[in-house]
Amino acid sequence: MKFPNLKIVRHPLIQEKLTRIRDRHTGSPEFRILLSEIAELMAYELTADFPVRDVVVETPLAVMTGAELAIGVTLVPIIRAGLGMLDGILRLVPQAKVGHVGMYRDEDTLEPVEYYGRLPKDAADTNIIVIDPMLATGGSCSAAVSKLGESHSVRVLCLVASPEGVARMLEDHPLVTVYAAALDERLDHRGYILPGLGDAGDRIYGTT
Ligand code: PRP
Ligand code: URA
């Protein structure tokens, strides 16, 4: 299946770590470390075309022109599971501001329920990265992007996407690119991604 709004990040280290994270025998401590490492590696790819501008820097020996990011960065993790990817990305972009969106899926309707939202005031003037490991029906991510205002400056960083979720994002927010480490097969009858990795929030926080 080919989606114009999807970029799969196929770096060997990401794929190797993703395989370990999918393993049902991987416990929360290792799961958290792997998720953070994958997020860092994926953020490196996602930011590769961010614009830079000239900046003058004095080295101990001379003055030269270097580079700095031309546009600010806002990270928006969807609580809970998105928080598991935040520190990895902040290691690469420590100057980023962080907004939070609290969202959970109603187990019966699979519709997202929002319970928290706080965004930096200038978020609309920055490159925004919405962070959530799982893009299942796409409902949570689509609702989060709706709060931010759709534009080419908004990107989604997830670990595992379903075809249903990517299609939903394409329909609701066609300007937004989704970066994923894998496009899995489909959703099961409870809206879980197959083969997936199970419930990301539960696996991060040990609440199974
Ligand atoms: C998970 C996941 C996404 C959402 C994806 O969160 O982290 O936010 O489900 O599903 P969707 O694409 O069908 O909306 P969950 O609702 O389990 O909440 P949690 O992170 O608090 O565990
Ligand atoms: N949320 C998860 O954590 N996992 C899925 O497979 C689907 C939604």
PDB file of C-alpha atoms and ligand atoms in Angstrom:
ATOM      1  CA  MET A   1       0.000   0.000   0.000  1.00  0.00           C
ATOM      2  CA  LYS A   2       1.359   3.440  -0.931  1.00  0.00           C
ATOM      3  CA  PHE A   3       0.364   6.605   0.917  1.00  0.00           C
ATOM      4  CA  PRO A   4       1.553  10.044  -0.251  1.00  0.00           C
ATOM      5  CA  ASN A   5       1.481  11.351   3.358  1.00  0.00           C
ATOM      6  CA  LEU A   6       3.654   8.560   4.839  1.00  0.00           C
ATOM      7  CA  LYS A   7       7.419   8.294   5.210  1.00  0.00           C
ATOM      8  CA  ILE A   8       8.774   5.029   6.603  1.00  0.00           C
ATOM      9  CA  VAL A   9      12.129   5.448   8.329  1.00  0.00           C
ATOM     10  CA  ARG A  10      13.972   2.238   7.479  1.00  0.00           C
ATOM     11  CA  HIS A  11      17.302   2.770   9.239  1.00  0.00           C
ATOM     12  CA  PRO A  12      18.709  -0.653  10.292  1.00  0.00           C
ATOM     13  CA  LEU A  13      19.173   0.421  13.924  1.00  0.00           C
ATOM     14  CA  ILE A  14      15.551   1.579  14.112  1.00  0.00           C
ATOM     15  CA  GLN A  15      14.282  -1.665  12.602  1.00  0.00           C
ATOM     16  CA  GLU A  16      16.417  -3.761  14.959  1.00  0.00           C
ATOM     17  CA  LYS A  17      15.217  -1.840  18.028  1.00  0.00           C
ATOM     18  CA  LEU A  18      11.606  -1.938  16.809  1.00  0.00           C
ATOM     19  CA  THR A  19      11.790  -5.724  16.577  1.00  0.00           C
ATOM     20  CA  ARG A  20      12.985  -5.913  20.195  1.00  0.00           C
ATOM     21  CA  ILE A  21      10.255  -3.538  21.342  1.00  0.00           C
ATOM     22  CA  ARG A  22       7.560  -5.635  19.625  1.00  0.00           C
ATOM     23  CA  ASP A  23       8.718  -8.754  21.523  1.00  0.00           C
ATOM     24  CA  ARG A  24       6.134  -9.594  24.182  1.00  0.00           C
ATOM     25  CA  HIS A  25       8.970 -10.652  26.523  1.00  0.00           C
ATOM     26  CA  THR A  26      10.490  -7.148  26.555  1.00  0.00           C
ATOM     27  CA  GLY A  27       9.655  -5.599  29.943  1.00  0.00           C
ATOM     28  CA  SER A  28       8.941  -1.955  30.757  1.00  0.00           C
ATOM     29  CA  PRO A  29      12.526  -0.877  31.649  1.00  0.00           C
ATOM     30  CA  GLU A  30      13.942  -2.096  28.318  1.00  0.00           C
ATOM     31  CA  PHE A  31      10.834  -0.956  26.432  1.00  0.00           C
ATOM     32  CA  ARG A  32      11.288   2.608  27.691  1.00  0.00           C
ATOM     33  CA  ILE A  33      14.970   2.710  26.730  1.00  0.00           C
ATOM     34  CA  LEU A  34      14.323   1.334  23.240  1.00  0.00           C
ATOM     35  CA  LEU A  35      11.406   3.714  22.637  1.00  0.00           C
ATOM     36  CA  SER A  36      13.521   6.682  23.617  1.00  0.00           C
ATOM     37  CA  GLU A  37      16.410   5.545  21.394  1.00  0.00           C
ATOM     38  CA  ILE A  38      14.125   4.965  18.399  1.00  0.00           C
ATOM     39  CA  ALA A  39      12.502   8.367  18.887  1.00  0.00           C
ATOM     40  CA  GLU A  40      15.934  10.012  18.835  1.00  0.00           C
ATOM     41  CA  LEU A  41      16.978   8.200  15.647  1.00  0.00           C
ATOM     42  CA  MET A  42      13.666   8.970  13.947  1.00  0.00           C
ATOM     43  CA  ALA A  43      13.813  12.632  14.915  1.00  0.00           C
ATOM     44  CA  TYR A  44      17.209  12.837  13.209  1.00  0.00           C
ATOM     45  CA  GLU A  45      15.538  11.777   9.945  1.00  0.00           C
ATOM     46  CA  LEU A  46      12.401  13.873  10.409  1.00  0.00           C
ATOM     47  CA  THR A  47      14.361  17.083  10.967  1.00  0.00           C
ATOM     48  CA  ALA A  48      16.761  16.519   8.038  1.00  0.00           C
ATOM     49  CA  ASP A  49      15.115  19.202   5.867  1.00  0.00           C
ATOM     50  CA  PHE A  50      14.516  21.804   8.586  1.00  0.00           C
ATOM     51  CA  PRO A  51      15.786  25.176   7.304  1.00  0.00           C
ATOM     52  CA  VAL A  52      18.903  26.753   8.819  1.00  0.00           C
ATOM     53  CA  ARG A  53      20.214  30.309   8.683  1.00  0.00           C
ATOM     54  CA  ASP A  54      23.695  31.767   8.999  1.00  0.00           C
ATOM     55  CA  VAL A  55      24.969  32.650  12.439  1.00  0.00           C
ATOM     56  CA  VAL A  56      28.341  34.103  13.362  1.00  0.00           C
ATOM     57  CA  VAL A  57      30.367  32.130  15.896  1.00  0.00           C
ATOM     58  CA  GLU A  58      33.712  32.859  17.498  1.00  0.00           C
ATOM     59  CA  THR A  59      35.879  29.777  17.854  1.00  0.00           C
ATOM     60  CA  PRO A  60      38.933  30.033  20.162  1.00  0.00           C
ATOM     61  CA  LEU A  61      40.935  30.838  16.988  1.00  0.00           C
ATOM     62  CA  ALA A  62      38.737  32.786  14.584  1.00  0.00           C
ATOM     63  CA  VAL A  63      35.313  34.136  13.675  1.00  0.00           C
ATOM     64  CA  MET A  64      33.270  32.098  11.203  1.00  0.00           C
ATOM     65  CA  THR A  65      29.741  31.701   9.896  1.00  0.00           C
ATOM     66  CA  GLY A  66      27.910  28.650  11.165  1.00  0.00           C
ATOM     67  CA  ALA A  67      24.269  27.576  11.161  1.00  0.00           C
ATOM     68  CA  GLU A  68      21.279  27.629  13.466  1.00  0.00           C
ATOM     69  CA  LEU A  69      17.704  26.407  12.988  1.00  0.00           C
ATOM     70  CA  ALA A  70      15.773  29.179  11.222  1.00  0.00           C
ATOM     71  CA  ILE A  71      12.420  28.222  12.754  1.00  0.00           C
ATOM     72  CA  GLY A  72      11.606  27.161  16.309  1.00  0.00           C
ATOM     73  CA  VAL A  73      10.461  23.643  17.111  1.00  0.00           C
ATOM     74  CA  THR A  74       7.463  22.579  19.187  1.00  0.00           C
ATOM     75  CA  LEU A  75       7.082  18.985  20.350  1.00  0.00           C
ATOM     76  CA  VAL A  76       3.565  17.840  21.204  1.00  0.00           C
ATOM     77  CA  PRO A  77       3.464  14.414  22.869  1.00  0.00           C
ATOM     78  CA  ILE A  78       0.020  12.852  23.206  1.00  0.00           C
ATOM     79  CA  ILE A  79      -0.203  11.731  26.836  1.00  0.00           C
ATOM     80  CA  ARG A  80       0.399   9.038  27.999  1.00  0.00           C
ATOM     81  CA  ALA A  81       2.370   7.001  25.498  1.00  0.00           C
ATOM     82  CA  GLY A  82       3.769   9.964  23.559  1.00  0.00           C
ATOM     83  CA  LEU A  83       5.722  10.994  26.649  1.00  0.00           C
ATOM     84  CA  GLY A  84       7.838   7.862  26.189  1.00  0.00           C
ATOM     85  CA  MET A  85       9.348   9.379  23.034  1.00  0.00           C
ATOM     86  CA  LEU A  86       9.843  12.914  24.334  1.00  0.00           C
ATOM     87  CA  ASP A  87      13.230  12.735  26.067  1.00  0.00           C
ATOM     88  CA  GLY A  88      14.843  11.026  23.058  1.00  0.00           C
ATOM     89  CA  ILE A  89      13.793  13.892  20.789  1.00  0.00           C
ATOM     90  CA  LEU A  90      14.744  16.544  23.349  1.00  0.00           C
ATOM     91  CA  ARG A  91      18.267  15.088  23.393  1.00  0.00           C
ATOM     92  CA  LEU A  92      18.543  16.157  19.742  1.00  0.00           C
ATOM     93  CA  VAL A  93      16.533  19.392  19.898  1.00  0.00           C
ATOM     94  CA  PRO A  94      16.920  20.630  23.486  1.00  0.00           C
ATOM     95  CA  GLN A  95      15.751  24.130  22.523  1.00  0.00           C
ATOM     96  CA  ALA A  96      12.320  22.822  21.480  1.00  0.00           C
ATOM     97  CA  LYS A  97       9.261  23.955  23.396  1.00  0.00           C
ATOM     98  CA  VAL A  98       6.876  21.255  24.564  1.00  0.00           C
ATOM     99  CA  GLY A  99       3.083  21.323  24.404  1.00  0.00           C
ATOM    100  CA  HIS A 100       0.966  18.564  25.903  1.00  0.00           C
ATOM    101  CA  VAL A 101      -2.270  16.978  24.746  1.00  0.00           C
ATOM    102  CA  GLY A 102      -3.935  14.419  27.032  1.00  0.00           C
ATOM    103  CA  MET A 103      -6.058  11.951  25.116  1.00  0.00           C
ATOM    104  CA  TYR A 104      -7.348   8.423  25.647  1.00  0.00           C
ATOM    105  CA  ARG A 105      -9.438   6.176  23.440  1.00  0.00           C
ATOM    106  CA  ASP A 106     -12.882   5.227  24.628  1.00  0.00           C
ATOM    107  CA  GLU A 107     -12.702   1.414  24.705  1.00  0.00           C
ATOM    108  CA  ASP A 108     -16.167   0.945  23.192  1.00  0.00           C
ATOM    109  CA  THR A 109     -16.388   3.672  20.550  1.00  0.00           C
ATOM    110  CA  LEU A 110     -12.592   3.960  19.924  1.00  0.00           C
ATOM    111  CA  GLU A 111     -13.194   7.727  19.782  1.00  0.00           C
ATOM    112  CA  PRO A 112     -10.548   9.945  21.439  1.00  0.00           C
ATOM    113  CA  VAL A 113     -11.465  11.679  24.697  1.00  0.00           C
ATOM    114  CA  GLU A 114      -9.413  14.787  25.452  1.00  0.00           C
ATOM    115  CA  TYR A 115      -8.635  15.509  29.103  1.00  0.00           C
ATOM    116  CA  TYR A 116      -5.736  17.958  28.941  1.00  0.00           C
ATOM    117  CA  GLY A 117      -4.280  20.512  26.592  1.00  0.00           C
ATOM    118  CA  ARG A 118      -1.547  23.098  26.982  1.00  0.00           C
ATOM    119  CA  LEU A 119       0.407  24.503  24.058  1.00  0.00           C
ATOM    120  CA  PRO A 120       3.104  27.175  23.785  1.00  0.00           C
ATOM    121  CA  LYS A 121       1.585  30.470  22.595  1.00  0.00           C
ATOM    122  CA  ASP A 122       3.815  30.760  19.541  1.00  0.00           C
ATOM    123  CA  ALA A 123       3.384  27.121  18.428  1.00  0.00           C
ATOM    124  CA  ALA A 124       1.764  28.162  15.114  1.00  0.00           C
ATOM    125  CA  ASP A 125       4.990  29.975  14.087  1.00  0.00           C
ATOM    126  CA  THR A 126       7.174  26.898  14.625  1.00  0.00           C
ATOM    127  CA  ASN A 127       7.743  23.469  13.130  1.00  0.00           C
ATOM    128  CA  ILE A 128       5.471  21.190  15.150  1.00  0.00           C
ATOM    129  CA  ILE A 129       6.097  17.494  15.765  1.00  0.00           C
ATOM    130  CA  VAL A 130       3.149  15.534  17.186  1.00  0.00           C
ATOM    131  CA  ILE A 131       4.466  12.470  19.016  1.00  0.00           C
ATOM    132  CA  ASP A 132       2.621   9.223  19.678  1.00  0.00           C
ATOM    133  CA  PRO A 133       4.015   5.695  19.244  1.00  0.00           C
ATOM    134  CA  MET A 134       0.754   4.242  17.890  1.00  0.00           C
ATOM    135  CA  LEU A 135      -1.346   5.455  14.940  1.00  0.00           C
ATOM    136  CA  ALA A 136      -4.239   2.993  15.053  1.00  0.00           C
ATOM    137  CA  THR A 137      -7.628   4.349  13.912  1.00  0.00           C
ATOM    138  CA  GLY A 138      -5.894   7.723  13.682  1.00  0.00           C
ATOM    139  CA  GLY A 139      -8.612   9.336  15.811  1.00  0.00           C
ATOM    140  CA  SER A 140      -6.306  10.560  18.612  1.00  0.00           C
ATOM    141  CA  CYS A 141      -3.680  11.948  16.272  1.00  0.00           C
ATOM    142  CA  SER A 142      -6.223  13.607  13.998  1.00  0.00           C
ATOM    143  CA  ALA A 143      -7.878  15.291  16.990  1.00  0.00           C
ATOM    144  CA  ALA A 144      -4.485  16.511  18.263  1.00  0.00           C
ATOM    145  CA  VAL A 145      -3.575  17.968  14.861  1.00  0.00           C
ATOM    146  CA  SER A 146      -6.987  19.681  14.697  1.00  0.00           C
ATOM    147  CA  LYS A 147      -6.053  21.583  17.865  1.00  0.00           C
ATOM    148  CA  LEU A 148      -2.809  22.772  16.276  1.00  0.00           C
ATOM    149  CA  GLY A 149      -4.142  23.920  12.906  1.00  0.00           C
ATOM    150  CA  GLU A 150      -3.179  21.880   9.895  1.00  0.00           C
ATOM    151  CA  SER A 151      -0.205  23.048   7.804  1.00  0.00           C
ATOM    152  CA  HIS A 152       2.951  21.739   6.167  1.00  0.00           C
ATOM    153  CA  SER A 153       4.744  22.770   9.387  1.00  0.00           C
ATOM    154  CA  VAL A 154       3.009  19.980  11.319  1.00  0.00           C
ATOM    155  CA  ARG A 155       4.537  16.494  11.209  1.00  0.00           C
ATOM    156  CA  VAL A 156       3.576  13.341  13.055  1.00  0.00           C
ATOM    157  CA  LEU A 157       6.190  11.023  14.533  1.00  0.00           C
ATOM    158  CA  CYS A 158       4.944   7.563  15.426  1.00  0.00           C
ATOM    159  CA  LEU A 159       6.469   4.139  15.808  1.00  0.00           C
ATOM    160  CA  VAL A 160       3.874   1.844  14.283  1.00  0.00           C
ATOM    161  CA  ALA A 161       1.129   2.978  11.917  1.00  0.00           C
ATOM    162  CA  SER A 162      -1.854   1.093  10.546  1.00  0.00           C
ATOM    163  CA  PRO A 163      -3.156   1.585   7.001  1.00  0.00           C
ATOM    164  CA  GLU A 164      -6.457   2.718   8.532  1.00  0.00           C
ATOM    165  CA  GLY A 165      -4.718   5.408  10.620  1.00  0.00           C
ATOM    166  CA  VAL A 166      -2.610   6.741   7.756  1.00  0.00           C
ATOM    167  CA  ALA A 167      -5.688   6.857   5.495  1.00  0.00           C
ATOM    168  CA  ARG A 168      -7.607   8.739   8.191  1.00  0.00           C
ATOM    169  CA  MET A 169      -4.805  11.300   8.523  1.00  0.00           C
ATOM    170  CA  LEU A 170      -4.708  11.727   4.739  1.00  0.00           C
ATOM    171  CA  GLU A 171      -8.426  12.389   4.672  1.00  0.00           C
ATOM    172  CA  ASP A 172      -8.565  14.704   7.721  1.00  0.00           C
ATOM    173  CA  HIS A 173      -5.179  16.479   7.377  1.00  0.00           C
ATOM    174  CA  PRO A 174      -3.716  16.020   3.884  1.00  0.00           C
ATOM    175  CA  LEU A 175      -0.928  18.590   4.455  1.00  0.00           C
ATOM    176  CA  VAL A 176       0.531  16.641   7.382  1.00  0.00           C
ATOM    177  CA  THR A 177       3.279  14.044   6.813  1.00  0.00           C
ATOM    178  CA  VAL A 178       3.379  10.975   9.039  1.00  0.00           C
ATOM    179  CA  TYR A 179       6.812   9.514   9.879  1.00  0.00           C
ATOM    180  CA  ALA A 180       6.654   5.906  11.069  1.00  0.00           C
ATOM    181  CA  ALA A 181       9.129   3.096  11.670  1.00  0.00           C
ATOM    182  CA  ALA A 182       6.633   0.569  10.267  1.00  0.00           C
ATOM    183  CA  LEU A 183       3.342   0.331   8.437  1.00  0.00           C
ATOM    184  CA  ASP A 184       1.667  -2.756   9.874  1.00  0.00           C
ATOM    185  CA  GLU A 185      -1.061  -4.936   8.378  1.00  0.00           C
ATOM    186  CA  ARG A 186      -4.368  -3.844   9.876  1.00  0.00           C
ATOM    187  CA  LEU A 187      -6.439  -3.262  13.008  1.00  0.00           C
ATOM    188  CA  ASP A 188      -8.061  -6.069  14.965  1.00  0.00           C
ATOM    189  CA  HIS A 189     -11.685  -5.989  16.173  1.00  0.00           C
ATOM    190  CA  ARG A 190     -10.669  -3.959  19.279  1.00  0.00           C
ATOM    191  CA  GLY A 191      -8.801  -1.364  17.240  1.00  0.00           C
ATOM    192  CA  TYR A 192      -5.322  -2.720  18.101  1.00  0.00           C
ATOM    193  CA  ILE A 193      -2.627  -2.706  15.446  1.00  0.00           C
ATOM    194  CA  LEU A 194      -1.658  -6.134  14.058  1.00  0.00           C
ATOM    195  CA  PRO A 195       1.025  -7.359  14.523  1.00  0.00           C
ATOM    196  CA  GLY A 196       1.831  -4.135  16.428  1.00  0.00           C
ATOM    197  CA  LEU A 197       3.323  -4.191  19.907  1.00  0.00           C
ATOM    198  CA  GLY A 198       0.247  -4.256  22.128  1.00  0.00           C
ATOM    199  CA  ASP A 199      -0.833  -1.319  24.275  1.00  0.00           C
ATOM    200  CA  ALA A 200       2.046   1.146  24.210  1.00  0.00           C
ATOM    201  CA  GLY A 201       1.017   3.079  27.336  1.00  0.00           C
ATOM    202  CA  ASP A 202       0.602  -0.088  29.371  1.00  0.00           C
ATOM    203  CA  ARG A 203       3.956  -1.446  28.216  1.00  0.00           C
ATOM    204  CA  ILE A 204       5.791   1.812  28.997  1.00  0.00           C
ATOM    205  CA  TYR A 205       4.268   2.264  32.432  1.00  0.00           C
ATOM    206  CA  GLY A 206       3.730  -1.378  33.457  1.00  0.00           C
ATOM    207  CA  THR A 207      -0.034  -0.996  33.833  1.00  0.00           C
ATOM    208  CA  THR A 208      -1.002  -4.257  32.090  1.00  0.00           C
TER     209      THR A 208
HETATM  210  C1  PRP B   1      -3.040   4.898  22.522  1.00  0.00           C
HETATM  211  C2  PRP B   1      -1.912   5.512  21.735  1.00  0.00           C
HETATM  212  C3  PRP B   1      -2.619   6.567  20.923  1.00  0.00           C
HETATM  213  C4  PRP B   1      -3.964   5.927  20.643  1.00  0.00           C
HETATM  214  C5  PRP B   1      -3.965   5.415  19.247  1.00  0.00           C
HETATM  215  O1  PRP B   1      -3.376   5.686  23.585  1.00  0.00           O
HETATM  216  O2  PRP B   1      -0.901   6.021  22.534  1.00  0.00           O
HETATM  217  O3  PRP B   1      -2.763   7.799  21.595  1.00  0.00           O
HETATM  218  O4  PRP B   1      -4.104   4.844  21.556  1.00  0.00           O
HETATM  219  O5  PRP B   1      -5.216   4.953  18.894  1.00  0.00           O
HETATM  220  P1  PRP B   1      -6.090   5.666  17.778  1.00  0.00           P
HETATM  221  O6  PRP B   1      -5.192   5.938  16.622  1.00  0.00           O
HETATM  222  O7  PRP B   1      -7.127   4.620  17.453  1.00  0.00           O
HETATM  223  O8  PRP B   1      -6.696   6.900  18.350  1.00  0.00           O
HETATM  224  P2  PRP B   1      -4.473   5.220  24.657  1.00  0.00           P
HETATM  225  O9  PRP B   1      -5.831   5.661  24.219  1.00  0.00           O
HETATM  226  O10 PRP B   1      -4.297   3.756  24.914  1.00  0.00           O
HETATM  227  O11 PRP B   1      -4.126   6.078  25.921  1.00  0.00           O
HETATM  228  P3  PRP B   1      -2.794   6.021  26.834  1.00  0.00           P
HETATM  229  O12 PRP B   1      -1.649   6.538  25.987  1.00  0.00           O
HETATM  230  O13 PRP B   1      -3.136   6.920  27.941  1.00  0.00           O
HETATM  231  O14 PRP B   1      -2.558   4.605  27.249  1.00  0.00           O
HETATM  232  N1  URA B   2      -3.130   1.950  21.113  1.00  0.00           N
HETATM  233  C1  URA B   2      -2.068   1.159  21.436  1.00  0.00           C
HETATM  234  O1  URA B   2      -1.372   1.428  22.416  1.00  0.00           O
HETATM  235  N2  URA B   2      -1.821   0.077  20.682  1.00  0.00           N
HETATM  236  C2  URA B   2      -2.554  -0.228  19.598  1.00  0.00           C
HETATM  237  O2  URA B   2      -2.255  -1.238  18.934  1.00  0.00           O
HETATM  238  C3  URA B   2      -3.643   0.597  19.284  1.00  0.00           C
HETATM  239  C4  URA B   2      -3.900   1.685  20.048  1.00  0.00           C
END
